[in-house]
PDB file of C-alpha atoms and ligand atoms in Angstrom:
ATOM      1  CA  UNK F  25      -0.340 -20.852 -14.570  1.00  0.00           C
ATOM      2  CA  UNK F  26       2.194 -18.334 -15.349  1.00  0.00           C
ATOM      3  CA  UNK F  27      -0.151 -15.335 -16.516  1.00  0.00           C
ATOM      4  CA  UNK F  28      -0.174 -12.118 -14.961  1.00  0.00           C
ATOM      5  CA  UNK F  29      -3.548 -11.521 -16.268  1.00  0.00           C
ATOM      6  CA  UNK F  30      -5.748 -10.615 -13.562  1.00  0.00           C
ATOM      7  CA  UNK F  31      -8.642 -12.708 -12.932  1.00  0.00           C
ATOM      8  CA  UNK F  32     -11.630 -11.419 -11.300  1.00  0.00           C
ATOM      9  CA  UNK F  33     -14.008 -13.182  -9.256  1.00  0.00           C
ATOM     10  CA  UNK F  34     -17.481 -11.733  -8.469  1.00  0.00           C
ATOM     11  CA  UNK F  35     -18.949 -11.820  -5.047  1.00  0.00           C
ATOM     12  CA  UNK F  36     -22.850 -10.667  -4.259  1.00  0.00           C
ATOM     13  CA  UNK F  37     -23.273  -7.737  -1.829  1.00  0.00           C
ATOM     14  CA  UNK F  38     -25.330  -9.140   0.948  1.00  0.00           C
ATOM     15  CA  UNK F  39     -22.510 -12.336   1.105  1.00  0.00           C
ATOM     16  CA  UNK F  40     -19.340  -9.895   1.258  1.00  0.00           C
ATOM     17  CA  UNK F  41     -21.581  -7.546   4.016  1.00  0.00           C
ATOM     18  CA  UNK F  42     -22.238 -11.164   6.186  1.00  0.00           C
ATOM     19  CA  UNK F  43     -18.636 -12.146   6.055  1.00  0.00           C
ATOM     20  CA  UNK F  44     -17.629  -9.038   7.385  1.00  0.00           C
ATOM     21  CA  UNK F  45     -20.160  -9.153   9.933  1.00  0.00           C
ATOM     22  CA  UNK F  46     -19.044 -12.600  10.741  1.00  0.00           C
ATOM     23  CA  UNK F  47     -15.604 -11.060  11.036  1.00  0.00           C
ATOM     24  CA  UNK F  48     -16.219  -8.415  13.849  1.00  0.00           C
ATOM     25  CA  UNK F  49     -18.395 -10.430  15.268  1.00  0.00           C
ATOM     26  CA  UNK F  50     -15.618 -13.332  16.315  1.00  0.00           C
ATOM     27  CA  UNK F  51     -12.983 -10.875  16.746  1.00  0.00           C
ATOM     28  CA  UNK F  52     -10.335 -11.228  18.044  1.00  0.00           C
ATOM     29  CA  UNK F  53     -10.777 -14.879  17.190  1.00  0.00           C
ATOM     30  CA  UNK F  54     -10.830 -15.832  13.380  1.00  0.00           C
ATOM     31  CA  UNK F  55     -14.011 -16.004  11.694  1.00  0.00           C
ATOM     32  CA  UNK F  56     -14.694 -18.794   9.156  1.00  0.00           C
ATOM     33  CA  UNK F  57     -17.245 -20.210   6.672  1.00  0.00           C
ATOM     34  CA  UNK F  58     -18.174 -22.087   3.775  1.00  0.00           C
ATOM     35  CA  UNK F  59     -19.378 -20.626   0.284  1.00  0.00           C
ATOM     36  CA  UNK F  60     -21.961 -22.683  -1.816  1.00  0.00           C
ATOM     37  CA  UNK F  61     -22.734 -21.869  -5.500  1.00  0.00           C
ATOM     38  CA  UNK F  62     -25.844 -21.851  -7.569  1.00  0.00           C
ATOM     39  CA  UNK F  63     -25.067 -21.782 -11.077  1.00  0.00           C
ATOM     40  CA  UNK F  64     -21.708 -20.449 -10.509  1.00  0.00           C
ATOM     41  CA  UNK F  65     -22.415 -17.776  -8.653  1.00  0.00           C
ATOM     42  CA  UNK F  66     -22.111 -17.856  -4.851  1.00  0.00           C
ATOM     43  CA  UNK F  67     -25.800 -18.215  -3.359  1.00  0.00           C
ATOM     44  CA  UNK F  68     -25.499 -19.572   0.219  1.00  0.00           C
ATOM     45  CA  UNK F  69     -22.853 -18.672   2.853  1.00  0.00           C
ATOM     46  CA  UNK F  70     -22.689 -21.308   6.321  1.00  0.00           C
ATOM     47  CA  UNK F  71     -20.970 -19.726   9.189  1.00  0.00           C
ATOM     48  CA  UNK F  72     -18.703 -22.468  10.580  1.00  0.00           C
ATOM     49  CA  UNK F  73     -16.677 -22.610  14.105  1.00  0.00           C
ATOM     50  CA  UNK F  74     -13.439 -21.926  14.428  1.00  0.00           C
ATOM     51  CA  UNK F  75     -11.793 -25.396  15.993  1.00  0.00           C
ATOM     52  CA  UNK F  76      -8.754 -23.704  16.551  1.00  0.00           C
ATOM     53  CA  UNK F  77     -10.792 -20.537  18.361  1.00  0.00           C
ATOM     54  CA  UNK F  78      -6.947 -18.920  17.556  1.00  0.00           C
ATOM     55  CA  UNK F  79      -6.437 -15.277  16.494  1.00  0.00           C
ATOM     56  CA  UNK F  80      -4.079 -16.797  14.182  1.00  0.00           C
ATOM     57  CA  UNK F  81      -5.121 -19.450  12.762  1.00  0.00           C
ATOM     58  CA  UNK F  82      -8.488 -21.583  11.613  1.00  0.00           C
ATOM     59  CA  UNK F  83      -9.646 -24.319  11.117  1.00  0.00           C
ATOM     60  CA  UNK F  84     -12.821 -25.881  10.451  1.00  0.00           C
ATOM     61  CA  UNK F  85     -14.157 -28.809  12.142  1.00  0.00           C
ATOM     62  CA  UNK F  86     -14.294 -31.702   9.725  1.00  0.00           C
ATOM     63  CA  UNK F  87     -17.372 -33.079  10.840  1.00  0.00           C
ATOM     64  CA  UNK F  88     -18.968 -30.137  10.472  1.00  0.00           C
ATOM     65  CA  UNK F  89     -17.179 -29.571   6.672  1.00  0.00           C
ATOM     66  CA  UNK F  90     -18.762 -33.221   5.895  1.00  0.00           C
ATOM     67  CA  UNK F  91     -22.237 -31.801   7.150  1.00  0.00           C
ATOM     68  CA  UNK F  92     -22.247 -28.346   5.184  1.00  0.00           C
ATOM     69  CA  UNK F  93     -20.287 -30.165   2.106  1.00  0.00           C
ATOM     70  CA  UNK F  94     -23.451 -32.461   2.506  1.00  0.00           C
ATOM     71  CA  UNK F  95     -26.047 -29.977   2.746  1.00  0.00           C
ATOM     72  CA  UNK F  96     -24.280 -27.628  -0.523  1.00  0.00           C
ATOM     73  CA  UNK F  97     -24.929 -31.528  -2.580  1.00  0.00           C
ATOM     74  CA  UNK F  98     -28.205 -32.053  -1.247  1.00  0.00           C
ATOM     75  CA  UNK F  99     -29.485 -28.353  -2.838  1.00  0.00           C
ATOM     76  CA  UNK F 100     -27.804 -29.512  -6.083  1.00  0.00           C
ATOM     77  CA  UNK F 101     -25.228 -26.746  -5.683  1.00  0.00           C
ATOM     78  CA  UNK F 102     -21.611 -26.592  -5.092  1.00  0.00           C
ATOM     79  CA  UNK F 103     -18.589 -25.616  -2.627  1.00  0.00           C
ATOM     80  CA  UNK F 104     -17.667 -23.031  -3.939  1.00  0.00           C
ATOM     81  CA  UNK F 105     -15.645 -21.209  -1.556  1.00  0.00           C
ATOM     82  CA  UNK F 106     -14.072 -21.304   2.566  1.00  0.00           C
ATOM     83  CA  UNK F 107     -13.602 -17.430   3.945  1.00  0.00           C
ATOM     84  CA  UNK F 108     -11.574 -16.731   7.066  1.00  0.00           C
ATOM     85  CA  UNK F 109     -10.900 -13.682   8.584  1.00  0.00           C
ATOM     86  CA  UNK F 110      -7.459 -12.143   9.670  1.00  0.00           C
ATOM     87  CA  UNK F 111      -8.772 -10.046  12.525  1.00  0.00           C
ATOM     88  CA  UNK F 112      -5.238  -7.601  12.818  1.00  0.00           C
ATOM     89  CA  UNK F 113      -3.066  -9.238   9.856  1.00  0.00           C
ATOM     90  CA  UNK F 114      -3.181  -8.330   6.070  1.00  0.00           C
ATOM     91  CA  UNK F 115      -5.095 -10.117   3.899  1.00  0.00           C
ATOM     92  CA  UNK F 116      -2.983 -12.216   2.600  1.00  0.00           C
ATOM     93  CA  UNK F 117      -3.035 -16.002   3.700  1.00  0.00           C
ATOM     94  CA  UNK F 118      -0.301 -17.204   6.407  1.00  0.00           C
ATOM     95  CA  UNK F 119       2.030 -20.923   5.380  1.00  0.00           C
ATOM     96  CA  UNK F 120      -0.687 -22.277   7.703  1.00  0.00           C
ATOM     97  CA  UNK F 121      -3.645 -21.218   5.262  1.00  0.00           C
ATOM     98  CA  UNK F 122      -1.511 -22.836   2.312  1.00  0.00           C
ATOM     99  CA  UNK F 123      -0.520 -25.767   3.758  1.00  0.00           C
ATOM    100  CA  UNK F 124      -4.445 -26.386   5.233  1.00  0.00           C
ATOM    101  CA  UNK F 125      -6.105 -24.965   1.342  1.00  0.00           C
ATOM    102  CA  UNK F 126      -6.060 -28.483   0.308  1.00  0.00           C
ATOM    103  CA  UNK F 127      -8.710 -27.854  -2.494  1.00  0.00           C
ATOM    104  CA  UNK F 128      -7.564 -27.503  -5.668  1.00  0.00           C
ATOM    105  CA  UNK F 129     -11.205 -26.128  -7.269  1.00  0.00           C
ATOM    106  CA  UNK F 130     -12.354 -23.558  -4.215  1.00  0.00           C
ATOM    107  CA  UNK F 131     -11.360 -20.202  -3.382  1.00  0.00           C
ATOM    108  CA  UNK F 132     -10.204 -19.191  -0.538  1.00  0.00           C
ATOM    109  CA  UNK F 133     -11.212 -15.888   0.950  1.00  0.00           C
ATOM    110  CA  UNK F 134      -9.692 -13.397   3.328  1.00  0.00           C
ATOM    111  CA  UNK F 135     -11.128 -11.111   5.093  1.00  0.00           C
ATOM    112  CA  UNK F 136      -9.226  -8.689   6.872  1.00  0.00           C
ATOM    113  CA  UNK F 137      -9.454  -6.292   9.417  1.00  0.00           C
ATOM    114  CA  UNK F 138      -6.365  -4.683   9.793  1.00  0.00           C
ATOM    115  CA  UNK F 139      -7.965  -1.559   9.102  1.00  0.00           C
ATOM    116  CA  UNK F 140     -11.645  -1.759  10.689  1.00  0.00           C
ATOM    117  CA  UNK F 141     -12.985   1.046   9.089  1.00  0.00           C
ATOM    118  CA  UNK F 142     -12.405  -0.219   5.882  1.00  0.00           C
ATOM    119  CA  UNK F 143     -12.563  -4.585   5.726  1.00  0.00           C
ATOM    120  CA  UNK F 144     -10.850  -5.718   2.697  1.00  0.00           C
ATOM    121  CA  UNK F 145     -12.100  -9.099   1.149  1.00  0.00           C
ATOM    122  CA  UNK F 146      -9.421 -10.991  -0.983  1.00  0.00           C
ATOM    123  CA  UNK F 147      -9.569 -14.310  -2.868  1.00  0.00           C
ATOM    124  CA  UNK F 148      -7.413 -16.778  -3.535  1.00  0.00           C
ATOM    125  CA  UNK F 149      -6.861 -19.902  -5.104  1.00  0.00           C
ATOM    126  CA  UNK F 150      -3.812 -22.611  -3.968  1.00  0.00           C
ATOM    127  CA  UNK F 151      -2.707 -25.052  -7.087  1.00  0.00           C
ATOM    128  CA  UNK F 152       0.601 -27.345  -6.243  1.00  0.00           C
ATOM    129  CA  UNK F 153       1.729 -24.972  -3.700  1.00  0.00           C
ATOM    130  CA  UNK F 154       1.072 -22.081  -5.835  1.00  0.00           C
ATOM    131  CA  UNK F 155      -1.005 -18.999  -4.497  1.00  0.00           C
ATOM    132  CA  UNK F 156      -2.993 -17.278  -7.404  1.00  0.00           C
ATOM    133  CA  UNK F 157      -4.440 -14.174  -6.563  1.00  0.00           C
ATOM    134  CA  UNK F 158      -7.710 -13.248  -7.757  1.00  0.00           C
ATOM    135  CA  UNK F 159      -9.542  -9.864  -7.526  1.00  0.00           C
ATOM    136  CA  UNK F 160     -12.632  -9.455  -5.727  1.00  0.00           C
ATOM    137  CA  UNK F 161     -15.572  -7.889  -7.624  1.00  0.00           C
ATOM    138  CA  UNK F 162     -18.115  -6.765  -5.158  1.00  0.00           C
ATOM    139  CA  UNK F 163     -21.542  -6.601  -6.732  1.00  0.00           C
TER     140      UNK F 163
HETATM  141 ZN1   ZN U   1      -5.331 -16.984   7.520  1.00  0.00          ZN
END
């Protein structure tokens, strides 16, 4: 996984508008959430807790991970992504976020705040300790 060819990943309007919201709403504590997939293409978004309730770190509860994971298989769909939020850092993800993306097949999604006025989703995928960066294609 050596290319430098961009990859894009596309993201529907109303789910990149409720992540933010779920953002600045939890602020200054991270946000966090689950992404399920119709198809391939991201249908259902489940606001999760933050067990860490840090402004630096997440974590989502496992119990409830087994109970959305469960729901996304019951629908017939699939995990397809987890979001956090970075309420004042960059949107890039912290050694914490690495070592927890434990995932191979989701994304992982950023959203940061470090400039309100203007959140910036980014994605991200974690293979063998890699980070590969893919962009996000609002639409
Ligand atoms: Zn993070």
């Amino acid at each position: 996984m050596d290319s430098a060819e961009i990859m894009k990943v596309g993201l529907p309007k109303h789910i990149a508008e409720e992540m933010i919201a779920h953002a600045q709403e939890e602020a200054p504590i991270e946000a966090c959430g689950i992404l399920a997939a119709k198809d391939g293409r991201v249908a259902r978004l489940y606001r999760t807790r933050n067990a860490d309730q840090s402004p630096v770190t997440y974590r989502i509860d496992p119990q409830e991970q087994r109970r959305v994971f469960g729901d996304i298989e019951a629908h017939g769909w699939e995990v397809w992504g987890i979001y956090h939020s970075h309420p004042n850092g960059r949107g890039l993800p912290s050694l914490t976020d690495v070592r927890r993306a434990t995932l191979p097949q989701v994304y992982y999604l950023i959203v940061s705040l470090q400039r309100p006025e203007k959140p910036l989703i980014r994605a991200f995928r974690v293979l063998g300790g890699h980070i590969l960066e893919e962009k996000v294609v609002v639409e």
